[in-house]
Coordinates of C-alpha atoms and ligand atoms in Angstrom, one line a residue:
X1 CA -45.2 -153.9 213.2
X2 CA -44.2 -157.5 212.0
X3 CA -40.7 -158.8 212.3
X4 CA -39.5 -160.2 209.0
X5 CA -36.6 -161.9 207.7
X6 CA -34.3 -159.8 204.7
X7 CA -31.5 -159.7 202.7
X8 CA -30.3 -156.0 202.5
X9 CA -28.3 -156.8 199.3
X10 CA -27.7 -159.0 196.2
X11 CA -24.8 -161.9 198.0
X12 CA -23.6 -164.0 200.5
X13 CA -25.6 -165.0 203.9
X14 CA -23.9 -162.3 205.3
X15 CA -26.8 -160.0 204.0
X16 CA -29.2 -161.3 206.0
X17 CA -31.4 -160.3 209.6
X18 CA -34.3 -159.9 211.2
X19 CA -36.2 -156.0 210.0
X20 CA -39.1 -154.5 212.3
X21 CA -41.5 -153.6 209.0
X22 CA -45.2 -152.3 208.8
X23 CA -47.4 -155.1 209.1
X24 CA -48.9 -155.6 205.5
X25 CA -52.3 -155.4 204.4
X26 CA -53.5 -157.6 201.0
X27 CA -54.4 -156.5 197.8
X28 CA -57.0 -157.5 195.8
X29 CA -56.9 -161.0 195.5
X30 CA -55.0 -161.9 198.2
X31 CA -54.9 -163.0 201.7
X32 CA -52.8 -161.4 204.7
X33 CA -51.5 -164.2 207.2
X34 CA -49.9 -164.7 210.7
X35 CA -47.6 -167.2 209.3
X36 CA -47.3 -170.5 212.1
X37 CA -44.3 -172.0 209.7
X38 CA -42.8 -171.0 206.4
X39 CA -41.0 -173.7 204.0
X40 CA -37.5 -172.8 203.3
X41 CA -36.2 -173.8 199.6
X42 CA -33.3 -173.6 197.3
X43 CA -35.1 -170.5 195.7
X44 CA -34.6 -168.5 198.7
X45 CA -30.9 -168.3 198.6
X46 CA -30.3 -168.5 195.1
X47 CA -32.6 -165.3 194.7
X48 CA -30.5 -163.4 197.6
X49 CA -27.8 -164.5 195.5
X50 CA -29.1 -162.9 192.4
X51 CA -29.1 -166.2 190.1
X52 CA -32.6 -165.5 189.7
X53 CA -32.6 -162.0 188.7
X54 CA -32.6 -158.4 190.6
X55 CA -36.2 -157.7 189.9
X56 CA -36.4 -158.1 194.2
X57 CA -36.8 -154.3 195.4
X58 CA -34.1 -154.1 199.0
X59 CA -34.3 -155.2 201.4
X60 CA -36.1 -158.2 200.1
X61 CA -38.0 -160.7 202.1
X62 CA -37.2 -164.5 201.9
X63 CA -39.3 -167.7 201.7
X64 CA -41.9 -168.1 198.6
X65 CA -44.7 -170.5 200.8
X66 CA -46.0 -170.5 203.8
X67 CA -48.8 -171.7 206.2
X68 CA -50.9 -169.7 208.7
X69 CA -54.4 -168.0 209.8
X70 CA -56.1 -165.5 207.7
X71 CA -55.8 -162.0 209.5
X72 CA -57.3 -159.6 206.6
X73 CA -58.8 -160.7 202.9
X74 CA -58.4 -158.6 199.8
X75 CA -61.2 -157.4 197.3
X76 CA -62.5 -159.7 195.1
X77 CA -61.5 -162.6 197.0
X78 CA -64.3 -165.7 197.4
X79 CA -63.8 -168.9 199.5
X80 CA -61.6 -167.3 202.6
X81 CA -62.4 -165.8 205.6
X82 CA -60.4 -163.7 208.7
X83 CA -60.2 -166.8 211.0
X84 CA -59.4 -169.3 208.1
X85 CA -56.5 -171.4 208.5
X86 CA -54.5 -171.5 205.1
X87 CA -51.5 -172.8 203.2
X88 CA -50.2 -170.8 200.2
X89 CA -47.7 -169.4 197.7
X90 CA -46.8 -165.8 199.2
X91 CA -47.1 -162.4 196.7
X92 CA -44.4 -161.1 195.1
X93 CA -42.7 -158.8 197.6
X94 CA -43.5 -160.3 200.7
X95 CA -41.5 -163.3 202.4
X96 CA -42.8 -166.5 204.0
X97 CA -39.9 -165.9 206.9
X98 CA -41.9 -163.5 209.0
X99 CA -44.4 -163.0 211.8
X100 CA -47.3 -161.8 209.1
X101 CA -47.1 -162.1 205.5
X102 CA -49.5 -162.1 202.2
X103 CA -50.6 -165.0 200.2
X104 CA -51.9 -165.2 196.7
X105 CA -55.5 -166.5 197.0
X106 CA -55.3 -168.2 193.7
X107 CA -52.5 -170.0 194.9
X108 CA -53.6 -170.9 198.3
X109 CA -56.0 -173.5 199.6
X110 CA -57.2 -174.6 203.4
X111 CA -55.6 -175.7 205.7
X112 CA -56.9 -180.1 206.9
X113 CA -56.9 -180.2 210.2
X114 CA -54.9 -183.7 209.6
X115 CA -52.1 -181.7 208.7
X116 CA -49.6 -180.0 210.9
X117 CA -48.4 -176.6 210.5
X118 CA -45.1 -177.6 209.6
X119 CA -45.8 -180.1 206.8
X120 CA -48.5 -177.6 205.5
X121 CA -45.7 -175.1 204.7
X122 CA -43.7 -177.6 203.3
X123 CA -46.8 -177.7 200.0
X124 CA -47.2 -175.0 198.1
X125 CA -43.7 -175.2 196.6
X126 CA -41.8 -178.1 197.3
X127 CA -45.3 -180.3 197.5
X128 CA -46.7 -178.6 194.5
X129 CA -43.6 -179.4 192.6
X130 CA -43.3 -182.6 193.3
X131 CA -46.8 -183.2 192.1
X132 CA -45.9 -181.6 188.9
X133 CA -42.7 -183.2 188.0
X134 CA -44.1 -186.8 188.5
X135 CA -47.5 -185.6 186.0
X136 CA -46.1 -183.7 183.4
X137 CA -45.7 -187.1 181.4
X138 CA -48.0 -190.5 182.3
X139 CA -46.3 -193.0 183.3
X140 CA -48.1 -196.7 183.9
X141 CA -47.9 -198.6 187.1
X142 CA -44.7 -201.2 186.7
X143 CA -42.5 -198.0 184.4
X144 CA -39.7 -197.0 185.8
X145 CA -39.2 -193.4 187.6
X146 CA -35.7 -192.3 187.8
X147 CA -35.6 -189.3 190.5
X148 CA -32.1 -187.5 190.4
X149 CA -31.7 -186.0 194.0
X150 CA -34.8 -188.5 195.9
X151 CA -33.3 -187.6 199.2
X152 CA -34.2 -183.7 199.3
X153 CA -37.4 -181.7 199.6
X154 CA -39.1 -182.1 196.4
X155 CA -37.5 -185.6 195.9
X156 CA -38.8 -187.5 199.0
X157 CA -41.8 -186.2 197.8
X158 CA -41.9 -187.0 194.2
X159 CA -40.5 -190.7 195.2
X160 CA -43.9 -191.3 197.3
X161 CA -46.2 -190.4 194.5
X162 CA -44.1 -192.7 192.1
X163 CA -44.9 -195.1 194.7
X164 CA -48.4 -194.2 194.9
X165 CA -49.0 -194.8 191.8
X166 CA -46.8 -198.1 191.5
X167 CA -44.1 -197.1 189.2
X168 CA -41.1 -198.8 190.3
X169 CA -39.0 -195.7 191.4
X170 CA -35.2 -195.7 191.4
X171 CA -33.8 -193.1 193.8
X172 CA -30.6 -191.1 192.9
X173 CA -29.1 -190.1 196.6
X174 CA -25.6 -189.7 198.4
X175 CA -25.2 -192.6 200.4
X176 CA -25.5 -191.5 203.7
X177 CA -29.1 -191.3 202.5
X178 CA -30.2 -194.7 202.1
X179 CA -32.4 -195.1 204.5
X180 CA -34.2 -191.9 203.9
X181 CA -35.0 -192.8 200.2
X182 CA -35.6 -196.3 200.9
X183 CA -38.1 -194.9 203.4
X184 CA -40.1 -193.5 200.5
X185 CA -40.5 -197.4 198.8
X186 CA -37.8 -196.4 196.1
X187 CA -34.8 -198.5 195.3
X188 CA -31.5 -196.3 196.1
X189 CA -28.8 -195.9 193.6
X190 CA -25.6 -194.0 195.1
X191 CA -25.2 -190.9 193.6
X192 CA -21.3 -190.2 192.0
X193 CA -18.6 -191.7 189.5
X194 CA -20.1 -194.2 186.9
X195 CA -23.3 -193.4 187.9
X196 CA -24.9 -194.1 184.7
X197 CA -24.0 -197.9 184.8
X198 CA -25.5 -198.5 188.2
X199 CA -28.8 -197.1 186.6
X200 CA -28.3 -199.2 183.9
X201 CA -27.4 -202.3 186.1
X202 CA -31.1 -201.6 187.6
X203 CA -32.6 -201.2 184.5
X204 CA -30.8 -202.4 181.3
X205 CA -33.4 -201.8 179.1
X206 CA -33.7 -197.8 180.1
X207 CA -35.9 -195.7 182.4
X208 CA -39.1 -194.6 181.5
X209 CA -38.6 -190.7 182.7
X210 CA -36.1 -189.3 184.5
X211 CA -36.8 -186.7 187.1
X212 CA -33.9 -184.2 188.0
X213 CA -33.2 -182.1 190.6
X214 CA -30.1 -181.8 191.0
X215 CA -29.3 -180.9 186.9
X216 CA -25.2 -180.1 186.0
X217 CA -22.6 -183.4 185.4
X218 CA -25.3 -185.6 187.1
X219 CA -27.7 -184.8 184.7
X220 CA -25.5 -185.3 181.7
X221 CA -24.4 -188.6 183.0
X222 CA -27.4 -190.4 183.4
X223 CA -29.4 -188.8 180.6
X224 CA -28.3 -191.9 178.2
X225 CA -30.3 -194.0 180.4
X226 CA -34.1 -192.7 179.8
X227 CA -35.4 -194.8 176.8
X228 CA -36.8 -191.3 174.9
X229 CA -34.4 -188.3 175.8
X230 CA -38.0 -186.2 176.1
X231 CA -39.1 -188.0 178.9
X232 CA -36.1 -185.5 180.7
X233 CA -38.3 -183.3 183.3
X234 CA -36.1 -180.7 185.4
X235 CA -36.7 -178.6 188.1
X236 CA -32.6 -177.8 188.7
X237 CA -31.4 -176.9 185.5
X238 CA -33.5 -176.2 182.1
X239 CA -31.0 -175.2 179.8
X240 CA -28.8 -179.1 180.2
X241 CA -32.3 -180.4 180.4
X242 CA -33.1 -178.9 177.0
X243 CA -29.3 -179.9 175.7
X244 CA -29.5 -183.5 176.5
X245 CA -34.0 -183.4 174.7
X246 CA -35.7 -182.7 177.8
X247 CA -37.7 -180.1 179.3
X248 CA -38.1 -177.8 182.6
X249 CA -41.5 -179.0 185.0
X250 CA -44.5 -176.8 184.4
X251 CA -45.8 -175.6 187.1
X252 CA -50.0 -176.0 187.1
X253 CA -52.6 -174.2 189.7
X254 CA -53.8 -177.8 190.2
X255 CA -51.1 -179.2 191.9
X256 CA -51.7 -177.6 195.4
X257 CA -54.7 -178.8 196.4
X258 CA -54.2 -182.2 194.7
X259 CA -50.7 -182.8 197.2
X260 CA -52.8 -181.2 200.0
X261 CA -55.3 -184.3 199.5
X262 CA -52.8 -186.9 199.2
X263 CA -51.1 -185.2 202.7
X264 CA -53.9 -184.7 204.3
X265 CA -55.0 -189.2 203.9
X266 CA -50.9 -189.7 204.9
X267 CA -50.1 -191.0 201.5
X268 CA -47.6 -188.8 201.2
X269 CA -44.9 -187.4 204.2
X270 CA -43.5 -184.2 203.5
X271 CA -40.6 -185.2 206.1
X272 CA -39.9 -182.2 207.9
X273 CA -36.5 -183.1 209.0
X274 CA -35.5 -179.5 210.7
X275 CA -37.3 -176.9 212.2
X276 CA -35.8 -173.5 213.7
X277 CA -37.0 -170.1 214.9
X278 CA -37.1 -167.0 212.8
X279 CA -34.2 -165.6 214.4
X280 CA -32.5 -168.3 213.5
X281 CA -33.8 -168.4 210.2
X282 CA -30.1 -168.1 208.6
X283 CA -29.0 -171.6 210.1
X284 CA -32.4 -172.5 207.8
X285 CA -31.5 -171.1 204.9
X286 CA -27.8 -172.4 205.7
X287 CA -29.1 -175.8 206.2
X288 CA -30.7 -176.0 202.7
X289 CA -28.0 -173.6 200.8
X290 CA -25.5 -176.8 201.9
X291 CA -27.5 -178.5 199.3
X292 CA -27.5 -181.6 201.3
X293 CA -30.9 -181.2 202.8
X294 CA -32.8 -184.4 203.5
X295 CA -36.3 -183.6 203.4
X296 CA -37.9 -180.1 203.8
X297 CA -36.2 -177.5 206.3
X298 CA -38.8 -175.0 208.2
X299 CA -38.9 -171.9 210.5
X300 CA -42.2 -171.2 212.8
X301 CA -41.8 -167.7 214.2
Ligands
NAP1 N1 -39.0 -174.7 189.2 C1 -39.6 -174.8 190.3 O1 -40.8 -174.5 190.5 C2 -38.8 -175.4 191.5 C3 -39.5 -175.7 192.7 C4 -38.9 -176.3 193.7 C5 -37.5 -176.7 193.6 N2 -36.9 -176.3 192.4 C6 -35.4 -176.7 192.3 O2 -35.3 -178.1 192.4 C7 -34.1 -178.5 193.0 C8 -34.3 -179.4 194.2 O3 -35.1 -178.7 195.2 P1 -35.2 -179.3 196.6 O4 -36.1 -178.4 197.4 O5 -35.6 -180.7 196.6 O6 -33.7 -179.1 197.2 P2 -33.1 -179.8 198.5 O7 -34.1 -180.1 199.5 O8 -31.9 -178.9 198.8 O9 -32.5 -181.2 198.0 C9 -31.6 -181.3 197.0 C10 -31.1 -182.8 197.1 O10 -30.2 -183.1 196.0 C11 -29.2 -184.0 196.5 N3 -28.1 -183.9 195.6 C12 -27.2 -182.9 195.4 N4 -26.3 -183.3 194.5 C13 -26.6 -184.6 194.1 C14 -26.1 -185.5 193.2 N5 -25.1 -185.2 192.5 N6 -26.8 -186.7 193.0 C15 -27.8 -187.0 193.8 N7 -28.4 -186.2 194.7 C16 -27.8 -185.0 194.8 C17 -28.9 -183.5 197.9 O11 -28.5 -184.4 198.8 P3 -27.2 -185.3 198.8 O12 -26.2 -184.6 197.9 O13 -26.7 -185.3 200.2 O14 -27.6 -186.6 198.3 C18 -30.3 -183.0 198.4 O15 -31.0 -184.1 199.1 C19 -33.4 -177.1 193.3 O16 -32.5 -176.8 192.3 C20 -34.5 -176.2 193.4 O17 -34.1 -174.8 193.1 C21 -37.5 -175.8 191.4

């Protein structure tokens, strides 16, 4: 048996525990793990919530990546053995918040020694996103990066490889995070009323792309300042994206072991900022439903 962390129905917090459940055993193509930490992301509430469909069979596991040792390998899969330590996107069904859980293969990769449990958890989505939002369009060093949200899990993220690649990155943040996104090399712009002309005060002549994850009235307000409305990339909110000439992020296979690499030589820092215990995985999932987080939230059963 494997203790693992539900929601018994389609709602509030109030839904969720701690279940006794079989431990689970992979299919073809993927990987069974003892998870060591588990990433917790906005996905994980707004699916218990049922924003993101009811396609989730109850009670449904929580936590979509995860990072632990290889306890069994499905058929058909090459490059991973019992033993292996592993990061990866876990299989529809199962949840990262859990004592054992299964990975996708395809979407999984191993584990650098560099690279602590906790920050490799942090990858597969919030790493792997931020990798894709800041490549979906070229930019050239000295362009500007607007990141809408730079103080969260994706965003610290996406502000270091801006800064890796020497666009000059402007960072979209509440102001008690300053710091935090100055941290990442950015410039900070306080979020809120007439936040457009503060953008525009940075950079009069228009941003090169605007990265947004936080979507809604924030999105809509500064969406005047990217120089070509298509350089719009969202991972919040698609449909004012697509309103205001952008487009969601696309999520690529490549982008999980390319933010491993760039981890794993300290280029970029996840910035686990809060770690807690699968029992007390709901002040986890609490902490990043506030939608306040600053930088990625985990729980290591
Ligand atoms: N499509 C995908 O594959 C994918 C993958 C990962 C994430 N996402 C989505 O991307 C979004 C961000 O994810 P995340 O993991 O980075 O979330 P997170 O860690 O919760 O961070 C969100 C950040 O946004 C900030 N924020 C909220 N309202 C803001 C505003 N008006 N202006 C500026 N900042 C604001 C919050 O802090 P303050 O308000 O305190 O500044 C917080 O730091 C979520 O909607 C998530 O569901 C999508």
């Amino acid at each position: 048996m494997t203790k693992v962390y539900v929601f018994n129905d389609f709602g509030g917090a109030e839904q969720q525990q701690v279940i006794d459940r079989a431990s689970p055993w992979p299919a073809a193509g993927q990987l069974a793990i003892k998870v060591r930490a588990a990433g917790v992301n906005p996905a994980d509430w707004k699916i218990r919530e049922g924003q993101m469909g009811r396609k989730w069979s109850l009670p449904a596991p929580t936590g979509r990546e995860a990072a632990g040792v290889v306890t069994a390998v499905g058929e058909g899969v090459d490059g991973f053995a019992v033993g292996d330590e592993v990061l990866g996107a876990v299989a529809n069904g199962y949840g990262g918040l859990a004592e054992h859980t299964i990975l996708e293969a395809s979407n999984s990769v191993a584990k650098p020694g560099e690279i602590s449990w906790a920050d490799a958890a942090t990858l597969p989505v919030a790493g792997a996103t931020a990798y894709d939002v800041t490549h979906q369009v070229e930019l050239e060093a000295g362009q500007i990066l607007l990141i809408i949200g730079a103080g969260g899990g994706v965003g610290r993220m996406a502000a270091q490889i801006g800064a890796v690649h020497e666009f000059r990155v402007l960072g979209v943040a509440h102001a008690d995070k300053r710091e935090t996104v100055e941290a990442t090399g950015a410039e900070f712009i306080e979020a809120g009323a007439d936040i457009a002309d503060r953008v525009r005060a940075a950079a009069p002549d228009g941003v090169d792309l605007i990265v947004d994850l936080v979507g809604g009235e924030t999105l809509h307000a500064v969406a005047g300042t990217a120089k070509d409305p298509s350089r719009i990339i969202t991972t919040a909110d698609p449909k004012t994206a697509r309103r205001l000439g952008g487009e969601p992020v696309e999520r690529t296979n490549e982008a999980l072991a390319k933010i491993t690499d760039v981890v794993k030589y300290e280029v970029v820092n996840p910035y686990v900022t809060a770690r807690f215990s699968l029992e007390d995985a709901g002040k986890a999932l609490a902490a990043v439903e506030a939608g306040h987080a600053e930088g990625k939230v985990v729980v290591e059963p």
